[in-house]
Coordinates of C-alpha atoms in Angstrom, one line a residue:
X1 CA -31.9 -19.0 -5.3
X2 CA -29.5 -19.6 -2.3
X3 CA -26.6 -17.0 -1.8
X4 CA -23.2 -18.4 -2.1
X5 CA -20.9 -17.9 0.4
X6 CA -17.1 -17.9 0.9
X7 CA -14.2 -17.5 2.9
X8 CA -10.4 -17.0 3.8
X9 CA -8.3 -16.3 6.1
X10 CA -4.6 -13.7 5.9
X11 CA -1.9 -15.5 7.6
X12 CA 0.8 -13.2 8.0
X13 CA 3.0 -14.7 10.8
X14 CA 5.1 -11.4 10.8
X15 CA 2.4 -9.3 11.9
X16 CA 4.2 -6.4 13.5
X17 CA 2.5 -6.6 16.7
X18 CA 3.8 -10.4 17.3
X19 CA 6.6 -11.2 18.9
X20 CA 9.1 -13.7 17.5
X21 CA 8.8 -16.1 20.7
X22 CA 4.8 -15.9 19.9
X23 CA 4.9 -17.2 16.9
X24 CA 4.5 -21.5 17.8
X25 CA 1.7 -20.1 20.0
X26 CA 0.1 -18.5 17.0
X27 CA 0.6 -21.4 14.9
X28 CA -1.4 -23.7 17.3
X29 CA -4.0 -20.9 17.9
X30 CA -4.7 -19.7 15.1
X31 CA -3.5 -21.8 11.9
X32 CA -4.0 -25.2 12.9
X33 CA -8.0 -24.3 13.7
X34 CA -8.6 -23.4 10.2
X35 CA -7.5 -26.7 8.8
X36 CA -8.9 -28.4 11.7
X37 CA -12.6 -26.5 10.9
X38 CA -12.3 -27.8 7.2
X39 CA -11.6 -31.0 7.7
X40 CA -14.4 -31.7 9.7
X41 CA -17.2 -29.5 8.9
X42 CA -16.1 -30.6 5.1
X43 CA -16.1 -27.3 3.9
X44 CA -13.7 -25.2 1.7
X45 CA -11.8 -22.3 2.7
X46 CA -9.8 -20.4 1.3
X47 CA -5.8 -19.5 2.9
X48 CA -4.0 -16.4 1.6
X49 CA -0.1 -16.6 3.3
X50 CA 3.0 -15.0 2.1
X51 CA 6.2 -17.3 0.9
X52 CA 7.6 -16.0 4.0
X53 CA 5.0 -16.7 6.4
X54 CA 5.0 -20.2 4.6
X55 CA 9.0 -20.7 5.2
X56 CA 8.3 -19.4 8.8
X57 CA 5.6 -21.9 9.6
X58 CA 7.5 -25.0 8.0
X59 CA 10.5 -24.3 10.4
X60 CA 8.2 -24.0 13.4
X61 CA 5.7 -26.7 12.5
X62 CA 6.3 -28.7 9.5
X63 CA 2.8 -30.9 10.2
X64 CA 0.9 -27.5 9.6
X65 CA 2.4 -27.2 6.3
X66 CA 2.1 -31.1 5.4
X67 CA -1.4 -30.9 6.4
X68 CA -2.3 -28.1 4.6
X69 CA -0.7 -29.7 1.4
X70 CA -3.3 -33.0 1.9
X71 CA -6.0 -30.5 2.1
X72 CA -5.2 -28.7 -0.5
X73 CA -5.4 -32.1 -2.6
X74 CA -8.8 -32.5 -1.0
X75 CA -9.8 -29.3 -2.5
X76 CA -10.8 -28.5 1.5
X77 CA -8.4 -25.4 1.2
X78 CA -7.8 -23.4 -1.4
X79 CA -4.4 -21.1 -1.4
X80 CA -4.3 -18.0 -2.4
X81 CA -0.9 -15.9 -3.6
X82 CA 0.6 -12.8 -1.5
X83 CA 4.1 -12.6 -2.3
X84 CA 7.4 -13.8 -0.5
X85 CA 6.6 -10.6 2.2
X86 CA 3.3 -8.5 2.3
X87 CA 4.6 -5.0 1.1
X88 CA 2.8 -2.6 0.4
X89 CA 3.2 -2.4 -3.9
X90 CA 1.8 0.9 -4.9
X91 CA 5.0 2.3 -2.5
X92 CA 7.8 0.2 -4.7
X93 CA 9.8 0.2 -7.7
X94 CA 7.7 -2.5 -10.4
X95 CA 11.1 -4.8 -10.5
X96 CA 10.2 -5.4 -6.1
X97 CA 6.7 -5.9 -7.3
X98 CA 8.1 -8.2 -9.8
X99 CA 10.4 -10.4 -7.5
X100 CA 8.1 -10.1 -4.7
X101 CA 5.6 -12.4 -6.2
X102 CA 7.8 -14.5 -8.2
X103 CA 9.6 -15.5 -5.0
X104 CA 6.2 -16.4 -3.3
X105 CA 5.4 -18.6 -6.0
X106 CA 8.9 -20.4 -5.3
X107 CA 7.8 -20.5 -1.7
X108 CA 4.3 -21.9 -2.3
X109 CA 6.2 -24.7 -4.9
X110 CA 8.7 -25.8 -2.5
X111 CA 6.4 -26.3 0.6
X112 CA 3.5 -27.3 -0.6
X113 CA 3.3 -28.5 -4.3
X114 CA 1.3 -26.4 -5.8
X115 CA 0.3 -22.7 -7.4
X116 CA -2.4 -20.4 -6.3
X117 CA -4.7 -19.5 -9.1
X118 CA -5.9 -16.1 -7.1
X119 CA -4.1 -13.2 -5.2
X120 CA -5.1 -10.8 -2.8
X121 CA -4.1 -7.3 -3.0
X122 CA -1.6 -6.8 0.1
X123 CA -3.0 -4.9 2.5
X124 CA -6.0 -4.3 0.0
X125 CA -3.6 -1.4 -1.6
X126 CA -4.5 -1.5 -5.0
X127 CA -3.2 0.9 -7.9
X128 CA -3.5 0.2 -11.8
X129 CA -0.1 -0.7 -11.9
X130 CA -0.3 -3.7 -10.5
X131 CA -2.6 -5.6 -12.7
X132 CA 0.3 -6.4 -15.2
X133 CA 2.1 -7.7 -12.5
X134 CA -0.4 -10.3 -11.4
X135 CA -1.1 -11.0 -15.0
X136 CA 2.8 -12.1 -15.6
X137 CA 3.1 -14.0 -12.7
X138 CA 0.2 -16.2 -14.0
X139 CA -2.6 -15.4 -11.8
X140 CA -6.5 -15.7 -13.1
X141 CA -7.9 -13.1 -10.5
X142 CA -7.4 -11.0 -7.5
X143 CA -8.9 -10.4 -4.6
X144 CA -10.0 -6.4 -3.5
X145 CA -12.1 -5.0 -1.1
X146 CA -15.3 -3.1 -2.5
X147 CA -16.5 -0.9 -0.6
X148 CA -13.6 1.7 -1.0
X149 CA -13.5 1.4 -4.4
X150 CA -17.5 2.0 -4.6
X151 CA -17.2 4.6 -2.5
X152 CA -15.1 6.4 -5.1
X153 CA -17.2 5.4 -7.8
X154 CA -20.9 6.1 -6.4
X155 CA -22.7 5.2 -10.4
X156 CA -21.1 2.0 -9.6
X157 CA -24.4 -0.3 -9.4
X158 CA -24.7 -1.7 -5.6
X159 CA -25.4 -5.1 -7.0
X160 CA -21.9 -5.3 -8.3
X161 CA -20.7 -6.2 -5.3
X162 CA -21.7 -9.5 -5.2
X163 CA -20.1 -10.5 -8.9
X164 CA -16.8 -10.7 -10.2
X165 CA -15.8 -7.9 -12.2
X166 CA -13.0 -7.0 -14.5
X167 CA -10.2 -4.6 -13.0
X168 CA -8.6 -2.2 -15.5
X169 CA -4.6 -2.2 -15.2
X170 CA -2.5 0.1 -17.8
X171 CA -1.3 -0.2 -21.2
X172 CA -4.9 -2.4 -22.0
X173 CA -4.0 -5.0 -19.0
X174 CA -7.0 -6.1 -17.3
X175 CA -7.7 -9.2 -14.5
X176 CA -11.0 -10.5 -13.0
X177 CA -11.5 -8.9 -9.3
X178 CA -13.4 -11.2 -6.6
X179 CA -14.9 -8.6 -3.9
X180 CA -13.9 -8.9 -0.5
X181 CA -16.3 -7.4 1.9
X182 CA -15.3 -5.5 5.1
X183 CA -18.5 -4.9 6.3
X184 CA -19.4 -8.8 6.0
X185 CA -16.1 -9.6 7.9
X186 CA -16.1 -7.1 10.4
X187 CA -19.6 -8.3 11.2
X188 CA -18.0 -12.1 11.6
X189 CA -15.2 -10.4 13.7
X190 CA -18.2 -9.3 16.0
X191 CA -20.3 -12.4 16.6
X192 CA -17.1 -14.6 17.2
X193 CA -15.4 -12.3 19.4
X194 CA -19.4 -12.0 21.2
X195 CA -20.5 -8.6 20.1
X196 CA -23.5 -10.6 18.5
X197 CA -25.4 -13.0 18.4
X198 CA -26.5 -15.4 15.9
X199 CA -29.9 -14.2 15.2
X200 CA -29.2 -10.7 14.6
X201 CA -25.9 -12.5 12.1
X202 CA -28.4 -14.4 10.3
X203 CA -30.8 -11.5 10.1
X204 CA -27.8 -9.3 8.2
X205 CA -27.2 -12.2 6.2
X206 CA -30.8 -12.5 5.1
X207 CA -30.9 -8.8 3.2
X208 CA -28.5 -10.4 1.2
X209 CA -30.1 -13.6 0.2
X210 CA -31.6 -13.4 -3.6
X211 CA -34.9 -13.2 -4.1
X212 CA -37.5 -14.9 -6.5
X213 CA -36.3 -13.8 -10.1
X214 CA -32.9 -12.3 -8.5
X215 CA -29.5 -13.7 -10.2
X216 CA -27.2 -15.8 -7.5
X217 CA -25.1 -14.2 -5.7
X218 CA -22.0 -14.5 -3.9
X219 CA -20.3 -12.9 -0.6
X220 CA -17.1 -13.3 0.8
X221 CA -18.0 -13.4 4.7
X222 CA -14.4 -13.4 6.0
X223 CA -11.5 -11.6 3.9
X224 CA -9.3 -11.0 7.0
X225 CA -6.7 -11.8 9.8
X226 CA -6.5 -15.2 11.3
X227 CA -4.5 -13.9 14.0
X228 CA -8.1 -12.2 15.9
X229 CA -9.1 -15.7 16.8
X230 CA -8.5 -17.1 20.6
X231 CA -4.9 -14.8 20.2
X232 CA -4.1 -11.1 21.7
X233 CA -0.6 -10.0 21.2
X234 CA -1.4 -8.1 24.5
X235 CA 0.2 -4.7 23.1
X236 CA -2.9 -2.7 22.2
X237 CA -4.8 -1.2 25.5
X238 CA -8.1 -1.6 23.3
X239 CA -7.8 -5.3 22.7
X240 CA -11.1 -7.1 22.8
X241 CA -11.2 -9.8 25.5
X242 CA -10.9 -13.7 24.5
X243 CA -14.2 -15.1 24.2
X244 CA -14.1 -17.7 26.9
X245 CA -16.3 -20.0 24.8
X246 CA -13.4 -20.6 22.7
X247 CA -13.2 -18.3 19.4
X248 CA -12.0 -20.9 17.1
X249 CA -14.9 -23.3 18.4
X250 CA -17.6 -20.4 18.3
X251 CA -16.7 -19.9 14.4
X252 CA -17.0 -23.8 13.7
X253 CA -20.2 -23.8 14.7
X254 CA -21.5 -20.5 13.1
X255 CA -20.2 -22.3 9.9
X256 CA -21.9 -25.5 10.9
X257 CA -25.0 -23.6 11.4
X258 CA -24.6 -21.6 7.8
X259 CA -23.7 -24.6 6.1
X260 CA -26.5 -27.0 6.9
X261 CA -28.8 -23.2 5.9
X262 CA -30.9 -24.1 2.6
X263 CA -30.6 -20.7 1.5
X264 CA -26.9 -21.0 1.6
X265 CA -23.6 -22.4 0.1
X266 CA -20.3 -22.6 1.2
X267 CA -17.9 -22.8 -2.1
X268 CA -14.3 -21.9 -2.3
X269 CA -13.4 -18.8 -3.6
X270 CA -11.9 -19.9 -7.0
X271 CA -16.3 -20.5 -7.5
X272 CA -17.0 -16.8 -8.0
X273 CA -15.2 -16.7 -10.9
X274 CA -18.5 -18.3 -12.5
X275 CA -20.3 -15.2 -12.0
X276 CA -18.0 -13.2 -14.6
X277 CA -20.7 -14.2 -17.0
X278 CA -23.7 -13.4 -15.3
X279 CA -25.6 -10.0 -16.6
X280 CA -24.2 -8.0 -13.1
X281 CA -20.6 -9.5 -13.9
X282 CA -17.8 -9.2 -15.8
X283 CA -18.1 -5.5 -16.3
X284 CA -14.6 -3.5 -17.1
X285 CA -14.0 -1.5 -14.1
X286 CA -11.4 1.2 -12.9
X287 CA -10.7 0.5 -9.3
X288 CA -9.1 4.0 -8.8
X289 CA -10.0 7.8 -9.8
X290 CA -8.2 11.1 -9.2
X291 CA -9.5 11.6 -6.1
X292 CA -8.4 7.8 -4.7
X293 CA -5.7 6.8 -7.0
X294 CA -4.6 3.8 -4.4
X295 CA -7.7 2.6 -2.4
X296 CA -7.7 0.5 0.8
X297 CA -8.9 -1.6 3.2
X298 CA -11.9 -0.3 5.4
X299 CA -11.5 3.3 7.1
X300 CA -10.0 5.9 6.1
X301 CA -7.2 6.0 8.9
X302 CA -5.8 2.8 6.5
X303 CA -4.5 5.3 3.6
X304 CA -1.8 4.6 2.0
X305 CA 0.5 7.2 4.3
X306 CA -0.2 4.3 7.0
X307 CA 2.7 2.7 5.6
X308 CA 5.0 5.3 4.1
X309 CA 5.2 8.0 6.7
X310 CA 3.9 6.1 10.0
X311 CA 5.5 3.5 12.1
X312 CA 9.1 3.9 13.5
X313 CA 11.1 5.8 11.2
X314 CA 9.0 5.0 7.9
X315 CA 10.7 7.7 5.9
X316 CA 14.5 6.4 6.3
X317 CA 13.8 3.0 6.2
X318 CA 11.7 3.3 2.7
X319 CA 14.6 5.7 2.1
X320 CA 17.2 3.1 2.6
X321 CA 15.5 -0.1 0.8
X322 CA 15.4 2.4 -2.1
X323 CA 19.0 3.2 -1.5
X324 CA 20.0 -0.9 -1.8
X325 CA 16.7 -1.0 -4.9
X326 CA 18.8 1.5 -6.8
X327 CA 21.9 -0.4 -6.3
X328 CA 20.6 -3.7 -7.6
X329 CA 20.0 -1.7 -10.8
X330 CA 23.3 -0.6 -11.3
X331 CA 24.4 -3.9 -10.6
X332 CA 22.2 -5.3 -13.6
X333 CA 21.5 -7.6 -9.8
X334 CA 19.7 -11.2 -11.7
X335 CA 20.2 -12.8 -7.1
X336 CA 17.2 -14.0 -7.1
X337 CA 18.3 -14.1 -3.2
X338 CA 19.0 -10.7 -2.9
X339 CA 16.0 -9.3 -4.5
X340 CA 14.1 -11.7 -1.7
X341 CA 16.0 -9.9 1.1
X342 CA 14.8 -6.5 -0.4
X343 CA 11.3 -7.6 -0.6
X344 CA 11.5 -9.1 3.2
X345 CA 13.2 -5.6 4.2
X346 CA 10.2 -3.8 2.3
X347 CA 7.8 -5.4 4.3
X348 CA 5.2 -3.5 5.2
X349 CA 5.0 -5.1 9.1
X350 CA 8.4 -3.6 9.5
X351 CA 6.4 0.4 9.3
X352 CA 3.4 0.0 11.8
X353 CA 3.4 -1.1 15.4
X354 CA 6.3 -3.3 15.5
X355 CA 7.9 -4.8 18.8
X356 CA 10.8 -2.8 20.6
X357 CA 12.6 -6.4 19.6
X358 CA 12.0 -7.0 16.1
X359 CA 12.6 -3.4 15.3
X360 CA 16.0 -3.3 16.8
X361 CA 16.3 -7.0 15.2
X362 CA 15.2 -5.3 11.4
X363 CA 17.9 -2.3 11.9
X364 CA 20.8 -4.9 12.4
X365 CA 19.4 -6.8 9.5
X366 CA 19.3 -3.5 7.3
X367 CA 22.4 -2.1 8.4
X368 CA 24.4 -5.7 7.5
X369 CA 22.6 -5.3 3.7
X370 CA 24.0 -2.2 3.3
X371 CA 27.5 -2.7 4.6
X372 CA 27.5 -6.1 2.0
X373 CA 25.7 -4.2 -1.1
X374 CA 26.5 -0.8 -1.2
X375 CA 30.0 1.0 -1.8
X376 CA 31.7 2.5 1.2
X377 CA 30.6 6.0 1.1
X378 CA 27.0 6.2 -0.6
X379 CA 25.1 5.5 2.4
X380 CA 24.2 8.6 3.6
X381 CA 24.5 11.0 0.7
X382 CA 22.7 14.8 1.0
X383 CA 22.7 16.9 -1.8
X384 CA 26.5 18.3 -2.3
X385 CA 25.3 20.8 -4.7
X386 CA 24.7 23.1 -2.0
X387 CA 28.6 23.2 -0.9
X388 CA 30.0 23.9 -4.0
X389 CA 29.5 26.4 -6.8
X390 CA 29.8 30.0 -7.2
X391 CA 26.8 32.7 -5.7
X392 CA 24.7 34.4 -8.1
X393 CA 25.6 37.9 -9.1
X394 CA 23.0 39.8 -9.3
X395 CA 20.2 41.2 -6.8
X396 CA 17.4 40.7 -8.6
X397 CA 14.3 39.1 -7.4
X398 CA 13.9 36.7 -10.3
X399 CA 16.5 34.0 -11.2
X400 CA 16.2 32.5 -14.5
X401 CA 17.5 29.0 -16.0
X402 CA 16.9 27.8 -19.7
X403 CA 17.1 24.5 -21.3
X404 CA 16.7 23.5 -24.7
X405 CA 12.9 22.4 -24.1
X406 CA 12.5 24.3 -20.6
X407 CA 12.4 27.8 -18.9
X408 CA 12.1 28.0 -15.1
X409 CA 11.7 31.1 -13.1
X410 CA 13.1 30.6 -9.6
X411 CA 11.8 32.9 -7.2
X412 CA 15.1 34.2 -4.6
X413 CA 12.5 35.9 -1.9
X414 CA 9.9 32.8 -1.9
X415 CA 12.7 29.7 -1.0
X416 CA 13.5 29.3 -4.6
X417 CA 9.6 28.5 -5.1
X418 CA 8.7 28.5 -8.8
X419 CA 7.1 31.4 -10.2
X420 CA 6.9 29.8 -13.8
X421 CA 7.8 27.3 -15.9
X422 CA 7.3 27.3 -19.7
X423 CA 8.1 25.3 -22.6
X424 CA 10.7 27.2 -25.0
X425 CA 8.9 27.5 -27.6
X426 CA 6.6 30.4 -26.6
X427 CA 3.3 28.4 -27.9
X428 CA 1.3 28.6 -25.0
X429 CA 1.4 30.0 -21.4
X430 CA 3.1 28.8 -18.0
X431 CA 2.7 25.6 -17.6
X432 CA 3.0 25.5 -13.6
X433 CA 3.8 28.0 -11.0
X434 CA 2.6 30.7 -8.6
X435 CA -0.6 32.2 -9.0
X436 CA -0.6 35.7 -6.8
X437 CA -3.0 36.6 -4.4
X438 CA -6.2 37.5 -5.8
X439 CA -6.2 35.2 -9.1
X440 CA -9.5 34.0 -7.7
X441 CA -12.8 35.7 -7.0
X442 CA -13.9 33.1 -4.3
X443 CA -12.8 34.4 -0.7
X444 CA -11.5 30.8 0.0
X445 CA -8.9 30.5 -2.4
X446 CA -7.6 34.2 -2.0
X447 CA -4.5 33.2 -1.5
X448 CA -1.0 32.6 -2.7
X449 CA -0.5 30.1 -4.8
X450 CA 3.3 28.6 -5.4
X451 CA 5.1 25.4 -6.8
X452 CA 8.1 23.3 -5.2
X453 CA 7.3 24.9 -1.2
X454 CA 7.1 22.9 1.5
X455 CA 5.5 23.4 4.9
X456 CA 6.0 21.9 8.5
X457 CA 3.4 21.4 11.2
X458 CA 5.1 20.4 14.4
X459 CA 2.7 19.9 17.5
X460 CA 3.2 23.1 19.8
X461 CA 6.0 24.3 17.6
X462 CA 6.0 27.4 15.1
X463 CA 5.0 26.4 11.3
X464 CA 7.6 26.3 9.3
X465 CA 7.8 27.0 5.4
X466 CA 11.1 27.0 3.1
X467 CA 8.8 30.6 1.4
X468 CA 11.8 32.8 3.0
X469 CA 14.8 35.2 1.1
X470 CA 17.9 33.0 0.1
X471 CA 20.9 33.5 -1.8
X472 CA 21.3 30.6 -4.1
X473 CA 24.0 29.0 -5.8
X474 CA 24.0 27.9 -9.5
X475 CA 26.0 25.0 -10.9
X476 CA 26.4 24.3 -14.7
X477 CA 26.8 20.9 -15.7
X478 CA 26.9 18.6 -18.9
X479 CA 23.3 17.3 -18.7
X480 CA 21.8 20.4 -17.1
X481 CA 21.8 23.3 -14.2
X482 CA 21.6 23.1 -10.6
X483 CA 19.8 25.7 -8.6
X484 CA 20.5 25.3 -4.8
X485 CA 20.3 27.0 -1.6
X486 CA 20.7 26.4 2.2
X487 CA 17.6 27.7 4.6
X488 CA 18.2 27.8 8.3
X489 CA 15.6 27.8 10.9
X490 CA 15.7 28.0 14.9
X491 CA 15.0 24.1 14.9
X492 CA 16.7 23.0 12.1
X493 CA 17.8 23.5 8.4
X494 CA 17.0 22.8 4.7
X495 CA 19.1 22.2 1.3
X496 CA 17.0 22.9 -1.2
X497 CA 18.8 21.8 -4.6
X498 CA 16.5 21.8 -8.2
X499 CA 17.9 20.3 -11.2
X500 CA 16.8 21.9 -14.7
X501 CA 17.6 19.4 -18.0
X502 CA 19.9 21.1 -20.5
X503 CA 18.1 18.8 -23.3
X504 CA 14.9 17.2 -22.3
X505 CA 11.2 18.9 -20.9
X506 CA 12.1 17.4 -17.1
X507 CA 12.7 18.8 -13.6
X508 CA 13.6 17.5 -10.2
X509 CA 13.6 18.8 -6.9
X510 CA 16.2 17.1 -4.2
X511 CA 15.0 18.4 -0.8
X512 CA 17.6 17.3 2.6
X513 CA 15.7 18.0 5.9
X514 CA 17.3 18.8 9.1
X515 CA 15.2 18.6 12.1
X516 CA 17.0 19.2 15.7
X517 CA 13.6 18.3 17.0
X518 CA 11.3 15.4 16.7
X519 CA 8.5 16.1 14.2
X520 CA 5.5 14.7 15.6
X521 CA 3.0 16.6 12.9
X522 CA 2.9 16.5 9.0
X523 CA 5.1 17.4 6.4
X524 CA 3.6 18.8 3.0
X525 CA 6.2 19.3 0.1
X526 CA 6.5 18.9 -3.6
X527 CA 3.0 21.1 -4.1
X528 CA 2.3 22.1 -7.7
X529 CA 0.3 25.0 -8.6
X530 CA -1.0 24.2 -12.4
X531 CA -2.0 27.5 -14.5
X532 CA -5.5 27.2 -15.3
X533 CA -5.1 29.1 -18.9
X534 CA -2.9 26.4 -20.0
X535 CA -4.6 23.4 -19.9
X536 CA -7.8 22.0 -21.3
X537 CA -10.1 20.5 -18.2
X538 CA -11.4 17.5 -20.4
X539 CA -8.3 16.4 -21.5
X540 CA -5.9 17.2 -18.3
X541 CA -4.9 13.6 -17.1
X542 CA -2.7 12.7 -14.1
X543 CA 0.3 10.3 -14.3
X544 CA 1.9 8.2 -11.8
X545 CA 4.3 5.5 -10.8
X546 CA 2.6 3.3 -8.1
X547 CA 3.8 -0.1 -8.5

């Protein structure tokens, strides 16, 4: 049996760490090789780009695209769906999940001709979500990295990896899942770059090769960046040398070498979809569990934080293209061209390592959107709660508020932390609060418990919690009560404001943070202490909203 291989390549000309006056020189280095290497080795590969990256390259190069298009007739290339930007969509609202990959699919139409029948998963970021998403917009499959998802499923079978399986979405949505392999393209990565050589390639290659009585098999062999090839952006101090044999040229002939290999095929990625009916294939699958409820790409340092607390300013900018999201809604917004500029502002290479340029370039850009969408005066808004009202009475510890459906205990020495919260109708205990010291036995856990802290970790600063005495202010209004309170601190201050419904079983918590200091350390709020006696373990499930 021979072992079945495939490839593609990301294109993703907005790459954070490329500057804008790089970009031709990436699209002669590094995109016009991979059409080049097909052409003439006659081999399909596969190209995953975003509609932007597409629009991008056009207007630089419009032979790259028109090229691409003939091959793509060939079938020498296959394409593969992204989106119109690669944002990262367990971290959006589902109508940006929607319009970011119905506006790629405009893209792909208008440049070259065509729709991809597979996606891959931006950024390999996967949640449940999703699936529904990639079903509407018409795609037959997507493409994930394994090994994070095995990782969290260790009964998974190993031989799994090599078959297309089914991905479970929600509400009974499901989509086939080709695996991309990070090992396999971080070994590729090595030999072209001249970490190693070909023998010791081949030799990995061969423990994957079926043998007699084994079911074929396929591998993707490279599921990554096209921008590593005979390019350094020249802003990392770690960047690996060019290979002065010429990267492109080293790769052509390692596919040369694989291609002409009896015990191997080259086939385009659409291919593995023949192996959802193999005995090892097509088996229904949860990508995600508890414990990884958005896997990744390769190690663990590529969690899904990377992109919502990392980079420049991550927290205001995702703060501000849910600002102008939330507008849209109000607006009923059906601008197709406005949801694209929200899905280009989402972008994830606008929260990692992005040039001193194009970062001062994106805050114009964002700060233009919101002067043209948003009414004058909502675009900073904290929570005025805390500035008006009248200051509880009493001097009691405790501070009660009841709903029709909910009672919440505030506590006024702990920050307003919550010391329970019930249902009204008595039936059963706290639902969620603070469980006092000593509530557990193990030495470990003796500790505190509470609900709705936070806690800040500033390198060679003082930790900081909100678990201090306030005086808080309570506001009655039609649809509910506010509870809110100010905390200041030597470096900076808090408003603290929760919301109690007057008619439904819901809560929120607003939190606005005042720091007079950079915070170069974490942030942890939003904690939830469940009480143990009120829940059943095998039933208790977890909801979320990724995607």
């Amino acid at each position: 049996m021979t072992l079945d291989l495939f490839l593609l390549f990301h294109i993703n000309i907005a790459f954070s760490a490329i500057a804008t006056h790089q970009r031709p020189l990436v699209v002669e280095r590094c995109y016009w090789p991979i059409l080049r290497l097909a052409e003439r080795l006659n081999i399909p590969v596969g190209v995953e780009v975003s509609g932007y990256s597409l629009a991008a390259i056009a207007d630089i190069d419009r032979g790259w695209v028109d090229c691409c298009r003939r091959l793509i007739g060939r079938g020498l290339v296959e394409l593969i769906g992204s989106g119109y930007s690669q944002l990262i969509g367990p971290l959006v609202p589902a109508e940006v999940n929607h319009y970011n990959l119905a506006c790629g699919k405009l893209e792909y139409q208008r440049h070259l001709g065509c729709q991809p029948r597979l996606a891959m998963i931006n950024e390999q970021a996967f949640s449940r979500g999703l699936v529904g998403h990639y079903c509407r917009a018409g795609y037959q499959a997507i493409i994930m990295e394994w090994e994070n998802p095995y990782r969290a499923n260790p009964g998974w079978p190993a031989e799994w990896r090599y078959y297309p399986q089914i991905a479970r979405g929600t509400d009974g949505q499901t989509i086939p899942v080709i695996w991309n392999n990070s090992l396999a393209f971080q070994k590729m990565q090595r030999y072209i770059h001249g970490d190693l050589e070909y023998d010791g390639y081949r030799r990995w290659l061969a423990g994957r090769v079926p043998g007699p009585g084994q079911a074929r098999r396929w591998l993707c062999i490279y599921g990554s960046d096209a921008e590593v090839f005979d390019f350094r952006p020249g802003r990392y101090q770690d960047e690996a040398r060019l290979n002065p044999d010429g990267e492109w040229y080293r790769l052509e002939q390692l596919l040369d070498r694989l291609n002409s290999d009896r015990q191997l095929r080259l086939v385009p990625p659409s291919a593995v979809l023949d192996g959802l009916g193999q005995p090892e294939g097509g088996q229904l699958l949860d990508l995600t569990t508890t414990g990884q409820p958005v896997p990744v790409k390769k190690q663990a340092k590529y969690n899904l934080l990377r992109w919502a607390v990392s980079g420049r300013d991550d927290v205001d900018i995702n703060s501000r293209c849910f600002r102008l999201y939330g507008q849209l809604k109000r607006d009923n917004c059906q601008d197709i061209d406005r949801w694209r500029e929200l899905c280009f502002l989402w972008s994830s290479d606008f929260r990692t390592h992005i040039t001193d340029d194009r970062w001062q370039d994106y805050q114009r850009r964002l700060a233009e959107v919101e002067r043209e969408w948003l009414p004058a005066g909502c675009k900073r808004r904290g929570p005025a709660a805390c500035r008006r009202g009248r200051a509880v009475a009493d001097d009691k510890r405790w501070l009660a508020v009841e709903g029709q459906k909910l009672r919440v205990v505030f506590d006024r020495h702990k920050g307003l932390a919550i010391r329970e919260l019930a249902l009204t109708d008595g039936r059963q205990p706290f639902l969620f609060g603070t469980l006092e010291h000593g509530y557990y036995d193990d030495i470990i856990l003796q500790a505190d418990w509470y609900s709705g802290h936070l806690i800040v970790e500033n390198v060679g600063q003082r930790r900081l919690t909100d678990l201090v005495r306030v005086d808080p202010r309570m506001v009655s209004r039609p649809d509910g009560t506010e509870v809110a309170a100010r905390i200041v601190f030597p470096t900076g201050m808090i408003d603290k404001v929760w919301w109690v419904s007057r008619d439904q079983a819901r809560i929120e918590l607003r939190l606005h943070i005042g720091l007079s200091v950079p915070l170069a350390g974490t942030l942890r709020l939003g904690h939830t202490t469940l009480n143990p006696a009120a829940f059943d373990r095998d039933s208790l499930s977890v909801w979320t909203h990724n995607g």
